[in-house]
CSV table of C-alpha atoms in Angstrom, one decimal:
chain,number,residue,atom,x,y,z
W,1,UNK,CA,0.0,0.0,0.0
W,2,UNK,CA,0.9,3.8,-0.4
W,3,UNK,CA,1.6,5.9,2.2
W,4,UNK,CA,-0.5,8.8,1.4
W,5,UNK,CA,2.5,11.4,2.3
W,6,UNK,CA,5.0,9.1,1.8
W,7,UNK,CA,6.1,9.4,5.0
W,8,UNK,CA,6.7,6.7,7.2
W,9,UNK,CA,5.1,5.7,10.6
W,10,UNK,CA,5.9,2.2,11.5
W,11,UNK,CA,4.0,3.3,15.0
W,12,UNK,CA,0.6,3.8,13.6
W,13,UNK,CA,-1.9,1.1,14.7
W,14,UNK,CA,-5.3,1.5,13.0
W,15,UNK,CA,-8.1,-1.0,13.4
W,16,UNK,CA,-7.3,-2.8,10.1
W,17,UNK,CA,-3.3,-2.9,10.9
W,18,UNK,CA,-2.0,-6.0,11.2
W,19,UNK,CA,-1.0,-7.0,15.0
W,20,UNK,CA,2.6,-6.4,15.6
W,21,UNK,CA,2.2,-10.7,17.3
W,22,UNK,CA,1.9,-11.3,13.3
W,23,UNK,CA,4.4,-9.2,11.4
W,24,UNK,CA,7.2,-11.5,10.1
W,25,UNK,CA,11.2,-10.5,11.0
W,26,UNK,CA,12.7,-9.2,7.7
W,27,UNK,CA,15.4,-11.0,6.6
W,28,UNK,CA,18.3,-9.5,7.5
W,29,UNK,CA,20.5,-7.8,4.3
W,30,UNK,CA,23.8,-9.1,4.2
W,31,UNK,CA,26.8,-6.1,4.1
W,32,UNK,CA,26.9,-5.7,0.2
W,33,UNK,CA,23.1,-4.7,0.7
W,34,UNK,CA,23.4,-2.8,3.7
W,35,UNK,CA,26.2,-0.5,2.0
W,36,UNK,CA,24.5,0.2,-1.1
W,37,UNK,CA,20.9,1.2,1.1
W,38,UNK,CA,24.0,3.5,2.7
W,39,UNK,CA,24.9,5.0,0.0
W,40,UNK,CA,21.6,5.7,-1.4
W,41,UNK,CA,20.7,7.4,2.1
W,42,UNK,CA,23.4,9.2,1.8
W,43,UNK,CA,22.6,10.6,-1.9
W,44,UNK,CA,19.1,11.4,-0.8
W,45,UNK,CA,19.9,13.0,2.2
W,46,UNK,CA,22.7,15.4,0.2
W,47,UNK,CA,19.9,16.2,-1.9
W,48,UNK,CA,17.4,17.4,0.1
W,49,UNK,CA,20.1,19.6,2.1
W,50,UNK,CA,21.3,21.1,-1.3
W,51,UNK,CA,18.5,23.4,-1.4
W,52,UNK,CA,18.6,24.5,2.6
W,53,UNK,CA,20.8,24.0,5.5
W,54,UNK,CA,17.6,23.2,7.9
W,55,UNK,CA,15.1,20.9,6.7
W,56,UNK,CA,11.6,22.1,6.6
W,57,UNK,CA,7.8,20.6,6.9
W,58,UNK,CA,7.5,22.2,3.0
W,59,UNK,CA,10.5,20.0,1.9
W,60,UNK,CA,8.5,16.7,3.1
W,61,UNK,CA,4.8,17.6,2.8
W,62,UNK,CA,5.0,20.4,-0.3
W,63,UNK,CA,3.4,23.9,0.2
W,64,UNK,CA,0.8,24.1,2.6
W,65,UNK,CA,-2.3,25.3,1.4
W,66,UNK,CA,-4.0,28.5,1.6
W,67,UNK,CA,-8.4,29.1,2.1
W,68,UNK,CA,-10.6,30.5,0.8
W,69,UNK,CA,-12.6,32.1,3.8
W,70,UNK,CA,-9.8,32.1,6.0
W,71,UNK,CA,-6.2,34.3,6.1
W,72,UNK,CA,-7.1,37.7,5.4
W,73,UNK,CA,-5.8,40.7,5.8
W,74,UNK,CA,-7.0,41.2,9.3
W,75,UNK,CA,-5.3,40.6,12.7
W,76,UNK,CA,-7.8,39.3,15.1
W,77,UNK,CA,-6.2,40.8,18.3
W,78,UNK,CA,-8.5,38.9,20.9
W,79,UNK,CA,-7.0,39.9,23.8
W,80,UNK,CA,-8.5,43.3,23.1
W,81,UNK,CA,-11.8,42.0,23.2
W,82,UNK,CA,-11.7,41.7,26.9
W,83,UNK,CA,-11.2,45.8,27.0
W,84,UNK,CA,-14.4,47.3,26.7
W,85,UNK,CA,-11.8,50.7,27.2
W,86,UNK,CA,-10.1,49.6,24.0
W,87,UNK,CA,-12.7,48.7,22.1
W,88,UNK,CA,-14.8,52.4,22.6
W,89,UNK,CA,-11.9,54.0,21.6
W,90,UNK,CA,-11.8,51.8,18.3
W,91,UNK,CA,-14.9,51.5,17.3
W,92,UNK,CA,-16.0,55.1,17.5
W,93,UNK,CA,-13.1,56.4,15.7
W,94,UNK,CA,-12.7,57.7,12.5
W,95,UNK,CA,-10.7,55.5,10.6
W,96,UNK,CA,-13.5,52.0,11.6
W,97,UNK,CA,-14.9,50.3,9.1
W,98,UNK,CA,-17.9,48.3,9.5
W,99,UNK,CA,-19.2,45.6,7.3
W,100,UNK,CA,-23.0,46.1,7.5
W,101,UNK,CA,-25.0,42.9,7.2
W,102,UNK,CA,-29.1,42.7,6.8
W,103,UNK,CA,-30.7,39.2,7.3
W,104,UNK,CA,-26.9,37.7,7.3
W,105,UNK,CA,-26.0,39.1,3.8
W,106,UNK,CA,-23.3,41.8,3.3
W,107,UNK,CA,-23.9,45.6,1.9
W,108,UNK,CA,-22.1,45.5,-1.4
W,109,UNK,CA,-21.1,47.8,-4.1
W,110,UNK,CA,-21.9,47.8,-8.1
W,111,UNK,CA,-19.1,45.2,-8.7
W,112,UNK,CA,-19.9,42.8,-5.9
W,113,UNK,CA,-17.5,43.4,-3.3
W,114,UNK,CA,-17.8,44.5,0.3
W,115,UNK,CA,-19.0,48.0,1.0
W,116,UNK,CA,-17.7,49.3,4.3
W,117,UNK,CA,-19.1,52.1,6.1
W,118,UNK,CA,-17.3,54.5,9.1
W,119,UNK,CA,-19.3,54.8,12.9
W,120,UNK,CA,-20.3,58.4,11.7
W,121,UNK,CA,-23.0,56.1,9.4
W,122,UNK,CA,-24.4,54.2,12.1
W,123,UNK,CA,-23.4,56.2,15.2
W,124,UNK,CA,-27.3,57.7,15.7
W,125,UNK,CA,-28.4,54.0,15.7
W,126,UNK,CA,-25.7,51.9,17.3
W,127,UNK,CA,-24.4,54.3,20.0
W,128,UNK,CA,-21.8,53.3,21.8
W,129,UNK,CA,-22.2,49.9,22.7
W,130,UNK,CA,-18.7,49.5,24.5
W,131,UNK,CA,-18.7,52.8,26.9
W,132,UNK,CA,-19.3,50.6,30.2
W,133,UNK,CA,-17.3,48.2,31.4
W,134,UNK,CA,-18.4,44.4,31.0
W,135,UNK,CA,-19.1,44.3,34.4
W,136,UNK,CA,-21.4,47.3,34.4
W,137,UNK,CA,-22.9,46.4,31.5
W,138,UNK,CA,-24.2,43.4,33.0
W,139,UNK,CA,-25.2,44.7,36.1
W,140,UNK,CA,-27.1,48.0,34.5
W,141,UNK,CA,-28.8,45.1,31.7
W,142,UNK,CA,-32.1,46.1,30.2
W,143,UNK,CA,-33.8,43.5,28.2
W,144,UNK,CA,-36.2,46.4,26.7
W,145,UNK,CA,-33.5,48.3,25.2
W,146,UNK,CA,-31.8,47.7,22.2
W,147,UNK,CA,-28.6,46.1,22.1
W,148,UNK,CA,-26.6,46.1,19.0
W,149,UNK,CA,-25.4,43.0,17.3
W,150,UNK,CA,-21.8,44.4,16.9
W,151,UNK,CA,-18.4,42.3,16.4
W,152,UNK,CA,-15.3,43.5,16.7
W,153,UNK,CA,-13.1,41.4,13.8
W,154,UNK,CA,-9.9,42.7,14.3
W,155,UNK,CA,-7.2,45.4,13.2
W,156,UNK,CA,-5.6,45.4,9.6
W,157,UNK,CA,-2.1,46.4,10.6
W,158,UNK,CA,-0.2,46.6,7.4
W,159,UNK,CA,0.6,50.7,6.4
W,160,UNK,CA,-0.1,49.6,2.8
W,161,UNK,CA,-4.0,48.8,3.4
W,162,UNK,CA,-4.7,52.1,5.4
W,163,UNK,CA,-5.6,54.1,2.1
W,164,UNK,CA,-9.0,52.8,2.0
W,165,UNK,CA,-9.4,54.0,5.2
W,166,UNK,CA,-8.2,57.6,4.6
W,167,UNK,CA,-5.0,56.9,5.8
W,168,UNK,CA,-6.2,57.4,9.4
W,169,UNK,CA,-5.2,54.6,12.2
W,170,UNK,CA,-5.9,54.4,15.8
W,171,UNK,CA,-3.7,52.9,18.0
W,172,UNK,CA,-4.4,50.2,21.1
W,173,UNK,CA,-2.2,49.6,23.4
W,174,UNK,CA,1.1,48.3,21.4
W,175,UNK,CA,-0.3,48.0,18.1
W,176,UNK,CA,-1.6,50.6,15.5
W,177,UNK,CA,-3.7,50.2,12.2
W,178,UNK,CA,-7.5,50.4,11.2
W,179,UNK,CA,-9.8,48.5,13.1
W,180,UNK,CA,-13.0,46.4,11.5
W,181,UNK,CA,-16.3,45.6,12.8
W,182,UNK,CA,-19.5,43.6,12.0
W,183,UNK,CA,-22.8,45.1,12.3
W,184,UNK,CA,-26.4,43.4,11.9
W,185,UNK,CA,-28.7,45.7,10.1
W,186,UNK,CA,-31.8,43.8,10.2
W,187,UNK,CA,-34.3,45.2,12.7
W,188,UNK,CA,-36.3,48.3,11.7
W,189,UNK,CA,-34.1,49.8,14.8
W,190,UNK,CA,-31.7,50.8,11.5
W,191,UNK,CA,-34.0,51.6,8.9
W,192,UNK,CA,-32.9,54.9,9.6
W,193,UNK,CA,-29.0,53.8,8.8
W,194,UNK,CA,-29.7,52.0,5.3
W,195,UNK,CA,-31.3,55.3,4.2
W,196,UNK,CA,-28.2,57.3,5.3
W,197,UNK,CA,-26.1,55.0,3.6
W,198,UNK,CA,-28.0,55.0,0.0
W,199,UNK,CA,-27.6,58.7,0.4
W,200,UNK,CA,-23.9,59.2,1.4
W,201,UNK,CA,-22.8,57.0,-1.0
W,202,UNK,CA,-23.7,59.4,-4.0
W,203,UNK,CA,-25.6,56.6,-5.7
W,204,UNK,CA,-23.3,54.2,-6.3
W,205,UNK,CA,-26.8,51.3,-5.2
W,206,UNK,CA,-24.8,49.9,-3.0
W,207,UNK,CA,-27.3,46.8,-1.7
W,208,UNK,CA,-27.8,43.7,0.8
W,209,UNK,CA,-27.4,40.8,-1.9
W,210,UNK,CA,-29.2,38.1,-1.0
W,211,UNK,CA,-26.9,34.7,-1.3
W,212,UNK,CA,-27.1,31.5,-0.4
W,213,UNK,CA,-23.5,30.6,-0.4
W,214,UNK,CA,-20.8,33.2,-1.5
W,215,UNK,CA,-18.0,32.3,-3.7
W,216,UNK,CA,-17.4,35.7,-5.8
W,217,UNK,CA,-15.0,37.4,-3.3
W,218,UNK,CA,-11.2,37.9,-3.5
W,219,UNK,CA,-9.6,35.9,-0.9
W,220,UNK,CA,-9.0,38.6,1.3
W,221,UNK,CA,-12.3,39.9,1.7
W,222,UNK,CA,-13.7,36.3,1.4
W,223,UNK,CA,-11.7,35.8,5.1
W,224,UNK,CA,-13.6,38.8,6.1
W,225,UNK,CA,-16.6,38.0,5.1
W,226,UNK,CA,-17.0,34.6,7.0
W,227,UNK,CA,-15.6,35.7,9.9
W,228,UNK,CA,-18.1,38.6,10.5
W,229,UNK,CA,-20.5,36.2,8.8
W,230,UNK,CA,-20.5,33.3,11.1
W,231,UNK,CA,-20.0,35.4,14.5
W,232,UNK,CA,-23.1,37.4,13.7
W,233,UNK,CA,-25.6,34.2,13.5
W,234,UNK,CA,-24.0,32.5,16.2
W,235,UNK,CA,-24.7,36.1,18.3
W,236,UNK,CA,-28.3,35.9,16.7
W,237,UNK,CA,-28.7,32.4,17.5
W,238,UNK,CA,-28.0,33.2,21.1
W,239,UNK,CA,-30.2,35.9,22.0
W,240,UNK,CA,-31.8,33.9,24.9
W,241,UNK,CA,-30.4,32.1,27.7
W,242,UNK,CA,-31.0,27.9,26.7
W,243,UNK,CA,-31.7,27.2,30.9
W,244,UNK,CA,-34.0,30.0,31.3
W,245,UNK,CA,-35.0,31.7,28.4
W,246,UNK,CA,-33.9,35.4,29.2
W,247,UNK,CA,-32.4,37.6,27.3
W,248,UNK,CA,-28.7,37.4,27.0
W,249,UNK,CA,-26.3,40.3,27.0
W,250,UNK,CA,-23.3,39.8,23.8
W,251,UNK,CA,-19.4,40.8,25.6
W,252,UNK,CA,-16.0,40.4,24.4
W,253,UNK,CA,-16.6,41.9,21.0
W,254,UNK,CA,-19.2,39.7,20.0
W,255,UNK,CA,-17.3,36.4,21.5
W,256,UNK,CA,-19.1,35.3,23.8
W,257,UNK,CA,-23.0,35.9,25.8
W,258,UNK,CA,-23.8,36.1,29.2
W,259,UNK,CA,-27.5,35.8,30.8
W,260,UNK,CA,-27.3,38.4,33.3
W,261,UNK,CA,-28.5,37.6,37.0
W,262,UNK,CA,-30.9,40.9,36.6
W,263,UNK,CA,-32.9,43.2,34.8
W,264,UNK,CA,-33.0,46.9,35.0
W,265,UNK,CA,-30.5,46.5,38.6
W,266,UNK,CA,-33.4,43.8,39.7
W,267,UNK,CA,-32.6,40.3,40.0
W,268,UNK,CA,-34.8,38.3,38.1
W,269,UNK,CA,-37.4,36.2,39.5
W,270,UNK,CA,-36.2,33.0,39.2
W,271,UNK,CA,-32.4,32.4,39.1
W,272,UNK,CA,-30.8,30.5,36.3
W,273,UNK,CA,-29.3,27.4,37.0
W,274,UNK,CA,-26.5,28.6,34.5
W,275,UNK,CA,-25.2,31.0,37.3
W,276,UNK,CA,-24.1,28.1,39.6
W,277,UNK,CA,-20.5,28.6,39.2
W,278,UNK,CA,-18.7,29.6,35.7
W,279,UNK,CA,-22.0,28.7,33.3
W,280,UNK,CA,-23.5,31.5,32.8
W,281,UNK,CA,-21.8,32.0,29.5
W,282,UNK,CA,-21.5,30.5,26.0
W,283,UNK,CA,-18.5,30.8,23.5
W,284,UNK,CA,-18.5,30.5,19.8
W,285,UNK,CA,-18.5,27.1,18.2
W,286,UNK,CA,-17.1,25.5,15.4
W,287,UNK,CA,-18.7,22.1,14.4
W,288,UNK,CA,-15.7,19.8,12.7
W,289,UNK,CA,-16.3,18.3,9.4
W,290,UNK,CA,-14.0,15.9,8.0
W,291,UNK,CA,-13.9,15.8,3.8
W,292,UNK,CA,-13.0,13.0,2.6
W,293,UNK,CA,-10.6,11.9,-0.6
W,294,UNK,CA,-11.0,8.2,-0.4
W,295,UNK,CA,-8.5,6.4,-2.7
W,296,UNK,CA,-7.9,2.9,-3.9
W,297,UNK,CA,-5.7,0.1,-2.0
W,298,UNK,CA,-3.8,0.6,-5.4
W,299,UNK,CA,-4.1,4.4,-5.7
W,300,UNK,CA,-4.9,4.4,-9.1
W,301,UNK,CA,-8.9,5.5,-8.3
W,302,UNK,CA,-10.2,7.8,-6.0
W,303,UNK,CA,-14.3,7.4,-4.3
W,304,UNK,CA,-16.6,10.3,-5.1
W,305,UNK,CA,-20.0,11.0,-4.3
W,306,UNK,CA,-23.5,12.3,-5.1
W,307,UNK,CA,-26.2,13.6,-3.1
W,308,UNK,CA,-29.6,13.2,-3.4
W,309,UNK,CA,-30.6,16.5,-4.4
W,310,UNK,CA,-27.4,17.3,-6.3
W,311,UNK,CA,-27.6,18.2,-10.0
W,312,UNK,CA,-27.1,15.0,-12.0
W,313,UNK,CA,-23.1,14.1,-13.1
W,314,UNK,CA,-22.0,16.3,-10.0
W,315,UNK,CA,-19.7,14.5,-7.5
W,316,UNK,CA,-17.3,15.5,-4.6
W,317,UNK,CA,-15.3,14.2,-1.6
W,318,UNK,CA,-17.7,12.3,1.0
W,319,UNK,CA,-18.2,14.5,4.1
W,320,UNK,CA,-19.7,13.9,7.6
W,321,UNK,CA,-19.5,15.5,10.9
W,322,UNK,CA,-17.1,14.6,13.8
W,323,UNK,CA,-19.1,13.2,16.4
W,324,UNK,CA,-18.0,13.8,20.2
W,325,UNK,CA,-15.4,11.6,21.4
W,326,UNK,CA,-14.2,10.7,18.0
W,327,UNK,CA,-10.9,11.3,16.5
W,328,UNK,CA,-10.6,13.0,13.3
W,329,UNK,CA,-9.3,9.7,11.7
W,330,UNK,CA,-11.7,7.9,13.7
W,331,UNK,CA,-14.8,9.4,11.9
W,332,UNK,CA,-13.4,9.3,8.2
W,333,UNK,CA,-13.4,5.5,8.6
W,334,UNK,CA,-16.6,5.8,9.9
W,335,UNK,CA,-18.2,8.2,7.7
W,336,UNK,CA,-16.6,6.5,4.2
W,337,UNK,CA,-18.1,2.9,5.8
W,338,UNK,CA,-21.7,4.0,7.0
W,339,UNK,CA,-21.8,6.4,3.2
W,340,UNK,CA,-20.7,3.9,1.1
W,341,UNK,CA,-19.6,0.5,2.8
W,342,UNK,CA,-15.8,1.2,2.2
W,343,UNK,CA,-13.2,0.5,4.7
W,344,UNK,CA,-10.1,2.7,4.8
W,345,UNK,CA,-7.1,2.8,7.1
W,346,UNK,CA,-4.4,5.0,6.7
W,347,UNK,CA,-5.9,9.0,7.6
W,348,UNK,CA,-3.7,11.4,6.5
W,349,UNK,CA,-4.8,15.2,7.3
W,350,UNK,CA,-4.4,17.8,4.0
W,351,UNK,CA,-5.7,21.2,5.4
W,352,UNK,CA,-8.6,22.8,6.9
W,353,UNK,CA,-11.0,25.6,5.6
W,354,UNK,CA,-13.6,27.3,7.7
W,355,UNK,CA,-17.1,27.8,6.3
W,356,UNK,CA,-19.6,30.0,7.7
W,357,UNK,CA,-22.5,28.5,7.2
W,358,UNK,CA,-23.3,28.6,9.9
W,359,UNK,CA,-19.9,27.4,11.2
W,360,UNK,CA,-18.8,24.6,10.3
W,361,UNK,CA,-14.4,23.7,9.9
W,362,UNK,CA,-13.9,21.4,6.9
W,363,UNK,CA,-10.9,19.2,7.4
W,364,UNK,CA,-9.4,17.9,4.2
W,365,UNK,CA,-8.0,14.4,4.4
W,366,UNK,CA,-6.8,11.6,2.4
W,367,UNK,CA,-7.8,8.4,3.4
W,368,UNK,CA,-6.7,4.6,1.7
W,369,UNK,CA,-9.0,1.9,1.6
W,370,UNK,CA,-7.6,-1.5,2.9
W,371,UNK,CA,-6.8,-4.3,0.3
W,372,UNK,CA,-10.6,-6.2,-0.3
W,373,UNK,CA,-12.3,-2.9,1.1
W,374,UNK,CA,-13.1,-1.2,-1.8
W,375,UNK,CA,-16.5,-3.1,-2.2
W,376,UNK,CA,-19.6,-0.1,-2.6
W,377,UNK,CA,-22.5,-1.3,-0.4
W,378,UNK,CA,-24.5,1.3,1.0
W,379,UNK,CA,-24.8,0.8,4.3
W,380,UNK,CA,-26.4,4.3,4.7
W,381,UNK,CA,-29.1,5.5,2.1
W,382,UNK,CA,-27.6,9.5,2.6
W,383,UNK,CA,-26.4,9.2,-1.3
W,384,UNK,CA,-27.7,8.7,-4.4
W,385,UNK,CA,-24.9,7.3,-5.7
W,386,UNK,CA,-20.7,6.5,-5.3
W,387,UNK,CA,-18.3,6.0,-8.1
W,388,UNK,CA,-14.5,5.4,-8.3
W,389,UNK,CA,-13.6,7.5,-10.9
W,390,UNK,CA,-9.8,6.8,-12.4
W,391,UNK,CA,-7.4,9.7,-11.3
W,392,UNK,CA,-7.4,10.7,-15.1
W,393,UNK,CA,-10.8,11.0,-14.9
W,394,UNK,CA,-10.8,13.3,-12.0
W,395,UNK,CA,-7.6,15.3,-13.2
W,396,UNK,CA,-9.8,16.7,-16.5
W,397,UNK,CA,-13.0,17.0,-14.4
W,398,UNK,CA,-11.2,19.3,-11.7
W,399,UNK,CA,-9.4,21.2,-14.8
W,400,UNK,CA,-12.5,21.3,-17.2
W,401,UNK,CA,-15.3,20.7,-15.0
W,402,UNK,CA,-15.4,22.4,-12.1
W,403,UNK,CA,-18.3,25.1,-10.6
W,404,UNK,CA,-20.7,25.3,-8.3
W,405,UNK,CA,-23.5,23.1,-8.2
W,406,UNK,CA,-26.2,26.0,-8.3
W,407,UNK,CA,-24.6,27.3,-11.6
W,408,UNK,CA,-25.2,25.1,-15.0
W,409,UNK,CA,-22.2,22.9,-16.3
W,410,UNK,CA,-19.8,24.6,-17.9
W,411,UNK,CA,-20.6,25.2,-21.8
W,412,UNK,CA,-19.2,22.0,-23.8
W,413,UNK,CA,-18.3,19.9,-21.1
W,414,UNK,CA,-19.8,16.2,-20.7
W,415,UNK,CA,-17.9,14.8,-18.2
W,416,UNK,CA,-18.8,14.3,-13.9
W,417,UNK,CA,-18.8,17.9,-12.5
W,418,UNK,CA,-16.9,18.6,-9.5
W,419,UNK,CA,-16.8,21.7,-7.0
W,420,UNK,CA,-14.3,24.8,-7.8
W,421,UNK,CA,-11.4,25.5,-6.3
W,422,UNK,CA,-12.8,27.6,-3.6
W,423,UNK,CA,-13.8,24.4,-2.0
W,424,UNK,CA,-12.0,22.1,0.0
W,425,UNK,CA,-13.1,19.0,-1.6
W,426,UNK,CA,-11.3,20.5,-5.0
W,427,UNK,CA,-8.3,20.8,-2.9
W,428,UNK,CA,-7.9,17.9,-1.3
W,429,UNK,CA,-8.4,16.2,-4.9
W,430,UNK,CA,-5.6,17.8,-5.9
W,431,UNK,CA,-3.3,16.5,-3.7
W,432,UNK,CA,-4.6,13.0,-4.4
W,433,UNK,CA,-3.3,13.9,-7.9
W,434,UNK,CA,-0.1,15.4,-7.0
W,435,UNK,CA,0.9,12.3,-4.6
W,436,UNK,CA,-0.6,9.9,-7.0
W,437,UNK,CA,-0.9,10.6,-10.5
W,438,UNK,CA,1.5,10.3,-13.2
């Protein structure tokens, strides 16, 4: 079998590893054989030092892989988010941008990209949601009043970005640059705001697009975008307390909710049973998804799949969640088995790709299926149907073939469909190519 990194782990154990009890001693190379594995160590090892002095992860595993939705140009800072002192100072300066979103969709201009606005836009409306300190804040909470769905996303600290702000930066604490916030436009609270903003903008129809899944964006404001995105449902999500079903109170920039112990200075009637030591708050998940590239004992095929209310020729990796107290490893055997009756064994991680919607972490992986387990059975009825596809096959569909699945095939193609290269099942395809194919 191949190693899907070609990297060696004589450790490893999965549950379709044969028993150490069983493995037969190697017989045991005589001195001619042992110098001339020697020497060829010895050549390889010259080589790989020829290009650098210190080996590297990108000399082993190649050039890691960079996400759509994920490394923009923004510095999160999160420590900030615990300084409500901090945080008025940024948001109500001059040089903050906010990304203004109505019914989770962003404000846009003519072109398609993001439309940021400054606080002066949505100062009237907003206020100043971070002049008390946390602790205040909870202890003055009124569930009557309104109480902006703000999120503070971070600082871009590079001098070359500040021109879209005007060239103006605020500094906090150690660290200086133009500071970017989320805002939730829904509620008729900022009717008032949308107006100001069709007006100011000298009628450039800047407008809340609505889309289903977003795939248009350069990278950079893609990272911004799902960031902001997925913190603003999970805040909208959360607007009352699961144990007692009062309103919550949003701290920490967005990052977290609290269900105060009183409203209007009054404690509440009946007492939450969250407050019984450190419960009374919730944190931001991220639900784990593993996306699996499935290929052949052989590696000469890889598995793809189609749902059942996919367009017809369209394929990708298999996918499931993690489930709790699984590995990562552990549930791509399990997903690939209960999808499609496969067995694999060696799980080797690719990359990961966030994807706000509503916030999920894909986690690329190739997996290899154990000799005799390449058998497609069914177990599950999730899918409509599971092919292995030759790596040929694959390599024209990802080069000629690929789009989203809500957008017709492209013109004069014939072949399976597969997603774009935004997508982390494209990506992890590739790399079954680039280990594999020849």
């Amino acid at each position: 079998m191949y190693c899907a990194y070609r990297c060696y782990d004589p450790f490893l154990l999965s549950p379709h590893s044969v028993p150490p009890a069983t493995v037969s001693r190697p017989h045991q190379p005589d001195a001619t054989r042992l110098d001339r594995r020697r020497r060829k160590s010895d050549k390889k090892q010259t080589t790989m030092s020829s290009s650098s002095s210190n080996p590297s992860l990108s000399d082993i595993f190649g050039q890691g892989h960079n996400a759509y939705f994920s490394n923009g140009p923004i510095t999160r800072l999160s420590f900030i988010r615990l300084n409500n002192q901090l945080l008025d100072k940024a948001s109500t300066h001059c040089s903050a941008r906010y990304l203004t979103f109505e019914e989770l969709n962003p404000l846009r201009d003519p072109q398609g990209k993001l439309a940021f606005v400054s606080y002066d836009d949505v100062a009237e409306a907003m206020g100043r949601p971070y002049a008390l300190d946390e602790k205040t804040q909870i202890a003055a909470f009124d569930p009557d009043e309104h109480h902006p769905n703000v999120i503070f996303l971070g600082m871009d600290l590079d001098p070359s970005d500040q021109a879209g702000a005007g060239g103006e930066q605020v500094q906090l604490g150690h660290y200086t640059g133009v500071p970017y916030f989320a805002l939730d436009v829904t509620s008729e609270h900022y009717a008032g705001v949308k107006r100001q903003i069709q007006t100011q903008t000298g009628g450039r129809r800047l407008k809340y697009t609505p889309t289903r899944i977003d795939l248009t964006l350069d990278h950079g404001q893609s990272a911004i975008y799902s960031q902001a995105r997925a913190l603003l449902d999970w805040n909208t999500r959360n607007r009352y307390c699961p144990s007692c079903g009062g309103r919550t109170l949003s701290t920490h920039g967005g990052a977290k909710v609290v269900c105060p112990p009183a409203d209007r200075g009054v404690a509440r009637p009946r007492a939450c049973p969250t407050r019984i030591g450190l419960h009374n708050q919730a944190f931001p998940r991220t639900d784990p998804t593993a996306v699996i590239a499935a290929v052949s004992a052989d590696a000469k095929r890889v598995l793809l799949g189609r749902g059942r209310r996919w367009p017809a020729h369209y394929f990708s990796c298999l996918s499931g969640f993690v489930e709790p107290g699984e590995s990562i490893e552990t549930a791509t055997r399990r997903e690939a088995y209960e999808e499609t009756g496969v067995r694999v064994d060696r799980v080797q991680i690719h990359s990961s790709q966030p994807w706000p919607y509503p916030s999920t972490m894909l986690i690329g992986v190739i997996a290899q299926c154990v000799e005799g387990g390449e058998a497609i059975t069914y177990p599950d009825t999730e899918l409509e149907e599971a092919r292995w596809f030759e790596l040929a096959e694959v390599a024209h569909a990802l080069d000629h073939g690929a789009n989203p699945m809500w957008e017709p095939p492209v013109k004069g193609y014939t072949g399976p469909r597969v997603p774009p290269s935004q997508l982390m099942a494209h990506q992890v395809l590739r790399a079954v190519l680039r280990l594999f194919h020849r």
